[in-house]
């Protein structure tokens, strides 16, 4: 049995902003002293992470002088070399600064939109400098409190124009970068555009370079909206658009909780891990979560270790589920197909349509069939509870 030790091949990553969170919330200030980026890399090295991601301003504060920026980069690079951590993803902070109070790419002010583009191009340069291959766009401020204030069609056009511009920039610079849009329904805006994975997937098809753009779904974001996260992930996967994933946990209908992966709904977490492992998702498993505000830095390490350990435990449970003969017998029974209708279905033809229309399919007798889903789900729970 595995000892659930994280290894580089597991591709576990954390943002500087996750383990670096000082515990601020809307009602209270910091509970932990800030750490330098280099020290956060060392902390992640100590707990066994594979990589670290950052927003431009997590690494280089907006007001840093060129000399300060150079010193920070040098220390950061040194910590990466010491620990062997890599930087698979980078992103832009387009939400913290007051200038973005009405959005960045979708702001009503064309000067703010231009500034957002400028800041993102520089942030892309900074990401690529440390090896990032995925560039995330989380539009935290791209939204409204009142739809009297912004035309949603115009906002969509502005968002599209910005992404087209930035795809152009990445191509022009010959950057080996894929973009990943991160949907979220609300918080910090009252409502955020491209609220769900589905909205983002549809929007991508309207871009000039759809092949460069995918999604970065986050457990908490679909869950906040009461949606089924796995269904969104599966749709993104099927579309070839699962470029990155943000793992954490969340109670539905609450504020953005960003709990340790698997902390709230281990069954959903299990089915998600099983999905990612079954389809052989090859990207980062990025934990975009925070330690409880009660923790000191030892607790932050417990939090980070917990995210990875839970993932690995669930991965082992997934293998157990796949190898369980009783479970597999039920799976086979549920999906049984005697092939008798294959000649009438599948790819369309005039002949098939005519034959299918006239066939008596006996729906009343089909409806009599019982489906052993109670047994299958109970066995799933028993695998999870450790008795199988
Ligand atoms: C949130 C978001 C962010 C983004 C991050 C990277 O709810 O605050 O999930 O953490 O993932 O800005 O783009
Ligand atoms: Mn989030
Ligand atoms: Mn996120």
Tab-separated table of C-alpha atoms and ligand atoms in Angstrom:
chain	number	residue	atom	x	y	z
A	1	UNK	CA	0.000	0.000	0.000
A	2	UNK	CA	1.203	3.454	-0.871
A	3	UNK	CA	2.209	5.806	1.910
A	4	UNK	CA	0.439	8.643	0.111
A	5	UNK	CA	3.640	10.626	-0.359
A	6	UNK	CA	3.323	13.320	-3.026
A	7	UNK	CA	5.722	12.864	-5.947
A	8	UNK	CA	6.508	15.150	-8.906
A	9	UNK	CA	4.556	12.817	-11.220
A	10	UNK	CA	1.373	13.699	-9.305
A	11	UNK	CA	1.737	17.324	-10.475
A	12	UNK	CA	0.478	18.884	-7.252
A	13	UNK	CA	0.742	22.652	-7.380
A	14	UNK	CA	-0.228	25.577	-5.160
A	15	UNK	CA	-0.496	29.297	-5.829
A	16	UNK	CA	1.762	31.666	-3.917
A	17	UNK	CA	-1.519	33.273	-2.827
A	18	UNK	CA	-2.798	30.028	-1.280
A	19	UNK	CA	-0.112	29.042	1.218
A	20	UNK	CA	0.869	32.727	1.314
A	21	UNK	CA	-2.572	33.862	2.462
A	22	UNK	CA	-2.255	35.804	5.712
A	23	UNK	CA	-5.854	35.034	6.611
A	24	UNK	CA	-7.507	38.344	5.792
A	25	UNK	CA	-11.274	38.239	5.361
A	26	UNK	CA	-13.939	40.936	4.924
A	27	UNK	CA	-14.283	41.195	8.707
A	28	UNK	CA	-10.714	40.892	9.913
A	29	UNK	CA	-7.098	41.571	9.151
A	30	UNK	CA	-4.117	39.258	8.889
A	31	UNK	CA	-3.544	36.453	11.389
A	32	UNK	CA	-0.158	35.371	9.973
A	33	UNK	CA	2.916	37.395	9.063
A	34	UNK	CA	3.571	37.548	5.331
A	35	UNK	CA	6.348	35.368	3.913
A	36	UNK	CA	8.527	36.145	0.911
A	37	UNK	CA	7.872	34.273	-2.343
A	38	UNK	CA	11.165	32.436	-1.916
A	39	UNK	CA	10.160	31.269	1.581
A	40	UNK	CA	6.790	30.125	0.280
A	41	UNK	CA	8.583	28.057	-2.360
A	42	UNK	CA	10.678	26.500	0.420
A	43	UNK	CA	7.522	25.753	2.416
A	44	UNK	CA	6.014	24.052	-0.647
A	45	UNK	CA	9.256	22.147	-1.193
A	46	UNK	CA	9.133	20.925	2.402
A	47	UNK	CA	5.592	19.535	2.054
A	48	UNK	CA	6.382	17.839	-1.269
A	49	UNK	CA	4.588	19.957	-3.876
A	50	UNK	CA	5.643	19.780	-7.520
A	51	UNK	CA	4.991	23.333	-8.575
A	52	UNK	CA	4.068	26.866	-7.662
A	53	UNK	CA	1.877	29.330	-9.551
A	54	UNK	CA	1.560	33.074	-9.122
A	55	UNK	CA	-0.194	36.269	-10.062
A	56	UNK	CA	2.209	38.923	-11.375
A	57	UNK	CA	1.779	40.948	-8.200
A	58	UNK	CA	2.189	37.957	-5.840
A	59	UNK	CA	5.734	37.787	-7.110
A	60	UNK	CA	6.551	41.427	-7.871
A	61	UNK	CA	4.559	44.035	-5.923
A	62	UNK	CA	3.118	46.674	-8.293
A	63	UNK	CA	5.191	49.415	-6.655
A	64	UNK	CA	8.541	47.520	-6.728
A	65	UNK	CA	11.477	49.384	-8.288
A	66	UNK	CA	13.361	47.611	-11.099
A	67	UNK	CA	16.167	46.833	-8.634
A	68	UNK	CA	13.706	45.362	-6.130
A	69	UNK	CA	12.034	43.315	-8.861
A	70	UNK	CA	15.396	41.923	-9.960
A	71	UNK	CA	16.297	40.968	-6.380
A	72	UNK	CA	12.948	39.229	-5.826
A	73	UNK	CA	13.298	37.263	-9.067
A	74	UNK	CA	16.817	36.203	-8.119
A	75	UNK	CA	15.679	34.911	-4.699
A	76	UNK	CA	12.673	33.203	-6.228
A	77	UNK	CA	14.813	31.485	-8.869
A	78	UNK	CA	17.241	30.354	-6.175
A	79	UNK	CA	14.423	28.845	-4.116
A	80	UNK	CA	13.088	27.043	-7.229
A	81	UNK	CA	16.546	25.638	-7.938
A	82	UNK	CA	17.023	24.559	-4.324
A	83	UNK	CA	13.672	22.798	-4.082
A	84	UNK	CA	13.246	21.580	-7.676
A	85	UNK	CA	9.800	23.200	-7.874
A	86	UNK	CA	8.551	24.311	-11.295
A	87	UNK	CA	6.141	27.071	-12.380
A	88	UNK	CA	3.487	25.438	-14.596
A	89	UNK	CA	0.955	28.291	-14.510
A	90	UNK	CA	0.851	32.048	-14.145
A	91	UNK	CA	-1.907	34.617	-14.069
A	92	UNK	CA	-2.661	38.316	-13.702
A	93	UNK	CA	-4.025	40.108	-10.686
A	94	UNK	CA	-6.815	42.119	-12.326
A	95	UNK	CA	-8.900	42.476	-9.169
A	96	UNK	CA	-6.996	43.858	-6.174
A	97	UNK	CA	-6.161	47.346	-7.363
A	98	UNK	CA	-8.855	50.054	-7.111
A	99	UNK	CA	-8.437	50.749	-10.816
A	100	UNK	CA	-10.240	47.447	-11.475
A	101	UNK	CA	-13.261	48.255	-9.298
A	102	UNK	CA	-15.529	48.064	-12.370
A	103	UNK	CA	-13.664	45.258	-14.099
A	104	UNK	CA	-10.546	44.987	-16.222
A	105	UNK	CA	-11.234	43.737	-19.769
A	106	UNK	CA	-14.936	44.573	-19.424
A	107	UNK	CA	-14.643	47.898	-17.606
A	108	UNK	CA	-16.782	50.677	-19.018
A	109	UNK	CA	-13.635	52.822	-19.176
A	110	UNK	CA	-11.509	52.170	-22.298
A	111	UNK	CA	-8.411	53.439	-20.454
A	112	UNK	CA	-8.877	50.829	-17.737
A	113	UNK	CA	-9.335	48.191	-20.437
A	114	UNK	CA	-6.078	49.306	-22.066
A	115	UNK	CA	-4.297	49.199	-18.699
A	116	UNK	CA	-5.602	45.658	-18.120
A	117	UNK	CA	-4.163	44.563	-21.468
A	118	UNK	CA	-0.843	46.226	-20.724
A	119	UNK	CA	-0.646	44.640	-17.252
A	120	UNK	CA	-1.525	41.221	-18.660
A	121	UNK	CA	1.112	41.358	-21.412
A	122	UNK	CA	3.766	42.170	-18.806
A	123	UNK	CA	2.431	39.437	-16.528
A	124	UNK	CA	2.586	36.943	-19.404
A	125	UNK	CA	6.246	37.901	-19.918
A	126	UNK	CA	6.850	37.288	-16.207
A	127	UNK	CA	5.088	33.919	-16.322
A	128	UNK	CA	6.979	32.726	-19.370
A	129	UNK	CA	10.270	33.865	-17.818
A	130	UNK	CA	9.837	31.152	-15.168
A	131	UNK	CA	8.515	28.508	-17.542
A	132	UNK	CA	4.713	28.793	-17.291
A	133	UNK	CA	2.860	26.887	-20.036
A	134	UNK	CA	-0.688	27.670	-18.900
A	135	UNK	CA	-1.980	31.187	-18.422
A	136	UNK	CA	-5.130	31.556	-16.326
A	137	UNK	CA	-7.758	34.263	-16.721
A	138	UNK	CA	-9.945	34.620	-13.681
A	139	UNK	CA	-12.212	37.609	-14.246
A	140	UNK	CA	-12.980	38.316	-10.620
A	141	UNK	CA	-14.059	41.917	-11.255
A	142	UNK	CA	-15.599	41.327	-14.680
A	143	UNK	CA	-19.218	41.781	-13.726
A	144	UNK	CA	-21.791	44.028	-12.131
A	145	UNK	CA	-23.786	44.732	-9.012
A	146	UNK	CA	-26.546	46.205	-11.167
A	147	UNK	CA	-27.138	45.422	-14.812
A	148	UNK	CA	-28.296	49.005	-15.253
A	149	UNK	CA	-24.580	49.852	-15.205
A	150	UNK	CA	-23.157	47.750	-18.010
A	151	UNK	CA	-24.432	46.268	-21.225
A	152	UNK	CA	-23.808	42.511	-21.003
A	153	UNK	CA	-23.487	42.117	-24.783
A	154	UNK	CA	-20.929	44.935	-24.903
A	155	UNK	CA	-19.103	43.351	-21.959
A	156	UNK	CA	-18.884	40.066	-23.864
A	157	UNK	CA	-17.518	41.856	-26.917
A	158	UNK	CA	-14.899	43.623	-24.808
A	159	UNK	CA	-13.876	40.360	-23.153
A	160	UNK	CA	-13.560	38.739	-26.584
A	161	UNK	CA	-11.554	41.612	-27.998
A	162	UNK	CA	-9.144	41.441	-25.038
A	163	UNK	CA	-8.602	37.697	-25.348
A	164	UNK	CA	-8.115	37.979	-29.101
A	165	UNK	CA	-5.541	40.722	-28.528
A	166	UNK	CA	-3.686	38.637	-25.946
A	167	UNK	CA	-3.736	35.492	-28.098
A	168	UNK	CA	-2.197	37.689	-30.801
A	169	UNK	CA	0.463	38.851	-28.362
A	170	UNK	CA	1.313	35.286	-27.270
A	171	UNK	CA	1.623	34.189	-30.900
A	172	UNK	CA	3.679	37.227	-31.839
A	173	UNK	CA	6.095	36.537	-28.972
A	174	UNK	CA	6.166	32.841	-29.931
A	175	UNK	CA	5.159	31.958	-26.388
A	176	UNK	CA	4.322	28.303	-25.797
A	177	UNK	CA	1.246	29.251	-23.750
A	178	UNK	CA	-2.305	28.016	-23.527
A	179	UNK	CA	-4.982	30.202	-21.975
A	180	UNK	CA	-7.428	28.840	-19.398
A	181	UNK	CA	-10.565	30.804	-18.498
A	182	UNK	CA	-11.660	30.343	-14.881
A	183	UNK	CA	-15.412	30.763	-14.431
A	184	UNK	CA	-16.981	31.937	-11.180
A	185	UNK	CA	-20.597	33.010	-10.647
A	186	UNK	CA	-20.093	35.779	-8.064
A	187	UNK	CA	-17.746	37.143	-5.373
A	188	UNK	CA	-16.183	39.629	-5.396
A	189	UNK	CA	-18.702	41.104	-7.894
A	190	UNK	CA	-22.422	40.742	-7.325
A	191	UNK	CA	-22.507	38.737	-10.545
A	192	UNK	CA	-19.524	37.771	-12.687
A	193	UNK	CA	-19.639	37.274	-16.460
A	194	UNK	CA	-18.866	33.788	-17.840
A	195	UNK	CA	-20.357	32.411	-14.651
A	196	UNK	CA	-19.907	28.699	-15.259
A	197	UNK	CA	-17.821	26.196	-17.208
A	198	UNK	CA	-20.638	26.008	-19.737
A	199	UNK	CA	-20.676	29.773	-20.325
A	200	UNK	CA	-16.906	29.753	-20.806
A	201	UNK	CA	-16.917	26.812	-23.224
A	202	UNK	CA	-19.507	28.462	-25.427
A	203	UNK	CA	-17.619	31.774	-25.360
A	204	UNK	CA	-14.324	30.145	-26.387
A	205	UNK	CA	-15.865	29.117	-29.693
A	206	UNK	CA	-16.438	32.785	-30.533
A	207	UNK	CA	-12.732	33.696	-30.244
A	208	UNK	CA	-10.250	34.192	-33.089
A	209	UNK	CA	-7.986	31.396	-31.788
A	210	UNK	CA	-10.268	28.972	-29.950
A	211	UNK	CA	-7.583	26.278	-30.121
A	212	UNK	CA	-5.396	28.320	-27.732
A	213	UNK	CA	-8.074	28.720	-25.090
A	214	UNK	CA	-9.557	26.246	-22.614
A	215	UNK	CA	-10.904	26.344	-19.078
A	216	UNK	CA	-9.687	26.174	-15.489
A	217	UNK	CA	-12.727	24.960	-13.556
A	218	UNK	CA	-12.735	25.267	-9.753
A	219	UNK	CA	-14.636	22.995	-7.365
A	220	UNK	CA	-15.810	25.876	-5.187
A	221	UNK	CA	-17.072	27.995	-8.052
A	222	UNK	CA	-19.605	25.573	-9.524
A	223	UNK	CA	-20.496	24.366	-6.025
A	224	UNK	CA	-21.278	27.904	-4.826
A	225	UNK	CA	-23.856	28.066	-7.601
A	226	UNK	CA	-25.339	24.719	-6.597
A	227	UNK	CA	-24.095	23.072	-9.791
A	228	UNK	CA	-22.552	19.655	-10.321
A	229	UNK	CA	-18.818	20.301	-10.713
A	230	UNK	CA	-17.996	16.924	-12.209
A	231	UNK	CA	-20.465	17.452	-15.041
A	232	UNK	CA	-18.754	20.720	-15.970
A	233	UNK	CA	-15.321	19.096	-15.815
A	234	UNK	CA	-16.499	16.190	-17.964
A	235	UNK	CA	-17.911	18.538	-20.584
A	236	UNK	CA	-14.659	20.500	-20.649
A	237	UNK	CA	-12.682	17.270	-20.966
A	238	UNK	CA	-14.876	16.012	-23.795
A	239	UNK	CA	-14.367	19.305	-25.626
A	240	UNK	CA	-10.570	18.980	-25.249
A	241	UNK	CA	-10.617	22.097	-23.066
A	242	UNK	CA	-9.574	20.927	-19.602
A	243	UNK	CA	-6.278	22.844	-19.565
A	244	UNK	CA	-6.007	23.231	-15.784
A	245	UNK	CA	-8.064	22.574	-12.644
A	246	UNK	CA	-8.478	24.326	-9.282
A	247	UNK	CA	-9.140	21.865	-6.474
A	248	UNK	CA	-10.592	22.885	-3.120
A	249	UNK	CA	-13.891	22.385	-1.311
A	250	UNK	CA	-16.950	24.382	-0.438
A	251	UNK	CA	-20.407	24.132	1.089
A	252	UNK	CA	-23.083	25.146	-1.433
A	253	UNK	CA	-24.845	28.487	-0.944
A	254	UNK	CA	-22.088	29.992	1.175
A	255	UNK	CA	-19.408	32.615	0.707
A	256	UNK	CA	-16.263	31.561	-1.146
A	257	UNK	CA	-14.813	29.161	1.436
A	258	UNK	CA	-11.763	27.731	-0.384
A	259	UNK	CA	-11.465	24.799	2.010
A	260	UNK	CA	-8.844	22.030	1.857
A	261	UNK	CA	-9.550	19.607	-1.001
A	262	UNK	CA	-12.082	16.964	0.051
A	263	UNK	CA	-12.831	18.649	3.378
A	264	UNK	CA	-16.569	19.096	2.799
A	265	UNK	CA	-17.805	16.467	0.369
A	266	UNK	CA	-15.421	13.502	0.154
A	267	UNK	CA	-17.790	11.574	-2.113
A	268	UNK	CA	-17.808	14.330	-4.724
A	269	UNK	CA	-14.048	14.680	-4.335
A	270	UNK	CA	-13.672	10.927	-4.826
A	271	UNK	CA	-15.741	10.892	-8.016
A	272	UNK	CA	-13.750	13.863	-9.314
A	273	UNK	CA	-10.383	12.212	-8.595
A	274	UNK	CA	-11.648	8.993	-10.141
A	275	UNK	CA	-12.671	10.901	-13.257
A	276	UNK	CA	-9.326	12.713	-13.594
A	277	UNK	CA	-7.398	9.492	-13.092
A	278	UNK	CA	-9.645	7.360	-15.335
A	279	UNK	CA	-9.364	9.761	-18.274
A	280	UNK	CA	-5.624	10.232	-17.567
A	281	UNK	CA	-5.854	13.994	-17.192
A	282	UNK	CA	-2.279	15.076	-17.544
A	283	UNK	CA	-2.275	18.668	-16.250
A	284	UNK	CA	-1.535	20.206	-12.886
A	285	UNK	CA	-3.644	19.308	-9.875
A	286	UNK	CA	-3.687	22.831	-8.530
A	287	UNK	CA	-4.969	23.403	-5.017
A	288	UNK	CA	-6.555	26.844	-4.993
A	289	UNK	CA	-7.526	26.776	-1.343
A	290	UNK	CA	-6.608	28.368	1.959
A	291	UNK	CA	-5.756	27.109	5.416
A	292	UNK	CA	-8.330	27.975	8.066
A	293	UNK	CA	-7.833	31.418	9.547
A	294	UNK	CA	-7.098	29.715	12.878
A	295	UNK	CA	-3.762	28.334	11.639
A	296	UNK	CA	-0.156	29.370	12.058
A	297	UNK	CA	2.375	28.311	9.380
A	298	UNK	CA	2.595	24.792	10.819
A	299	UNK	CA	-1.153	24.631	10.205
A	300	UNK	CA	-0.634	25.945	6.669
A	301	UNK	CA	1.718	23.017	6.048
A	302	UNK	CA	-0.879	20.633	7.518
A	303	UNK	CA	-3.416	22.164	5.137
A	304	UNK	CA	-1.170	21.740	2.075
A	305	UNK	CA	-0.167	18.203	3.023
A	306	UNK	CA	-3.836	17.408	3.638
A	307	UNK	CA	-4.879	18.497	0.130
A	308	UNK	CA	-2.302	16.221	-1.495
A	309	UNK	CA	-2.792	13.313	0.895
A	310	UNK	CA	-6.557	13.329	0.410
A	311	UNK	CA	-6.087	13.355	-3.360
A	312	UNK	CA	-3.755	10.356	-3.168
A	313	UNK	CA	-6.035	8.453	-0.780
A	314	UNK	CA	-8.950	9.031	-3.147
A	315	UNK	CA	-6.805	7.955	-6.071
A	316	UNK	CA	-6.135	4.679	-4.309
A	317	UNK	CA	-9.859	4.307	-3.556
A	318	UNK	CA	-10.577	4.904	-7.255
A	319	UNK	CA	-8.240	2.054	-8.211
A	320	UNK	CA	-9.968	-0.118	-5.611
A	321	UNK	CA	-13.402	0.775	-7.069
A	322	UNK	CA	-12.199	-0.068	-10.573
A	323	UNK	CA	-10.819	-3.435	-9.403
A	324	UNK	CA	-13.812	-4.471	-7.266
A	325	UNK	CA	-15.544	-7.419	-8.959
A	326	UNK	CA	-18.968	-6.712	-7.400
A	327	UNK	CA	-18.819	-3.098	-8.520
A	328	UNK	CA	-17.646	-4.020	-11.985
A	329	UNK	CA	-20.402	-6.624	-12.330
A	330	UNK	CA	-22.951	-3.906	-11.561
A	331	UNK	CA	-21.303	-1.516	-14.007
A	332	UNK	CA	-21.479	-4.201	-16.705
A	333	UNK	CA	-25.115	-4.933	-15.882
A	334	UNK	CA	-26.103	-1.270	-16.023
A	335	UNK	CA	-24.427	-0.751	-19.376
A	336	UNK	CA	-25.444	-4.067	-20.938
A	337	UNK	CA	-26.164	-3.849	-24.668
A	338	UNK	CA	-27.198	-6.842	-26.774
A	339	UNK	CA	-26.434	-4.854	-29.910
A	340	UNK	CA	-29.864	-5.519	-31.409
A	341	UNK	CA	-30.611	-1.848	-32.057
A	342	UNK	CA	-27.177	-0.812	-33.295
A	343	UNK	CA	-28.206	-1.174	-36.968
A	344	UNK	CA	-30.979	1.380	-36.392
A	345	UNK	CA	-29.096	4.024	-34.378
A	346	UNK	CA	-25.711	5.773	-34.373
A	347	UNK	CA	-24.798	7.767	-37.480
A	348	UNK	CA	-27.888	8.995	-39.321
A	349	UNK	CA	-29.218	7.526	-42.544
A	350	UNK	CA	-32.633	7.811	-44.213
A	351	UNK	CA	-33.036	4.039	-44.045
A	352	UNK	CA	-32.210	3.861	-40.339
A	353	UNK	CA	-34.647	6.666	-39.568
A	354	UNK	CA	-37.442	4.894	-41.425
A	355	UNK	CA	-36.679	1.530	-39.790
A	356	UNK	CA	-36.424	3.073	-36.308
A	357	UNK	CA	-39.685	4.959	-36.677
A	358	UNK	CA	-41.584	1.800	-37.486
A	359	UNK	CA	-40.004	-0.494	-34.872
A	360	UNK	CA	-42.099	-1.318	-31.771
A	361	UNK	CA	-39.644	-0.646	-28.926
A	362	UNK	CA	-42.071	-1.663	-26.182
A	363	UNK	CA	-41.384	1.223	-23.804
A	364	UNK	CA	-43.727	-0.180	-21.148
A	365	UNK	CA	-41.625	-3.298	-20.802
A	366	UNK	CA	-38.358	-1.298	-20.959
A	367	UNK	CA	-39.650	0.766	-18.039
A	368	UNK	CA	-40.074	-2.363	-15.899
A	369	UNK	CA	-36.348	-2.957	-15.681
A	370	UNK	CA	-34.930	-2.220	-12.230
A	371	UNK	CA	-31.572	-0.490	-12.027
A	372	UNK	CA	-29.269	-1.500	-9.165
A	373	UNK	CA	-28.091	2.037	-8.447
A	374	UNK	CA	-28.756	1.795	-4.720
A	375	UNK	CA	-26.381	-1.171	-4.517
A	376	UNK	CA	-23.764	0.520	-6.666
A	377	UNK	CA	-23.837	3.715	-4.661
A	378	UNK	CA	-23.736	1.826	-1.347
A	379	UNK	CA	-20.690	-0.130	-2.545
A	380	UNK	CA	-19.117	3.176	-3.544
A	381	UNK	CA	-19.736	4.521	-0.050
A	382	UNK	CA	-18.276	1.344	1.440
A	383	UNK	CA	-15.105	1.727	-0.631
A	384	UNK	CA	-14.888	5.291	0.633
A	385	UNK	CA	-15.529	4.324	4.242
A	386	UNK	CA	-12.768	1.763	4.069
A	387	UNK	CA	-14.710	-1.485	4.515
A	388	UNK	CA	-14.085	-2.782	0.981
B	1	LIG	C1	-10.918	33.086	-6.433
B	1	LIG	C2	-10.211	32.517	-7.631
B	1	LIG	C3	-8.754	32.873	-7.689
B	1	LIG	C4	-8.115	32.502	-9.006
B	1	LIG	C5	-6.744	33.082	-9.114
B	1	LIG	C6	-5.989	32.607	-10.309
B	1	LIG	O1	-12.019	32.613	-6.173
B	1	LIG	O2	-10.402	33.990	-5.789
B	1	LIG	O3	-10.360	31.126	-7.594
B	1	LIG	O4	-8.077	32.264	-6.629
B	1	LIG	O5	-8.046	31.121	-9.160
B	1	LIG	O6	-6.867	34.450	-9.151
B	1	LIG	O7	-6.491	33.149	-11.420
B	2	LIG	MN1	-11.933	30.528	-6.157
B	3	LIG	MN1	-9.305	29.543	-8.578
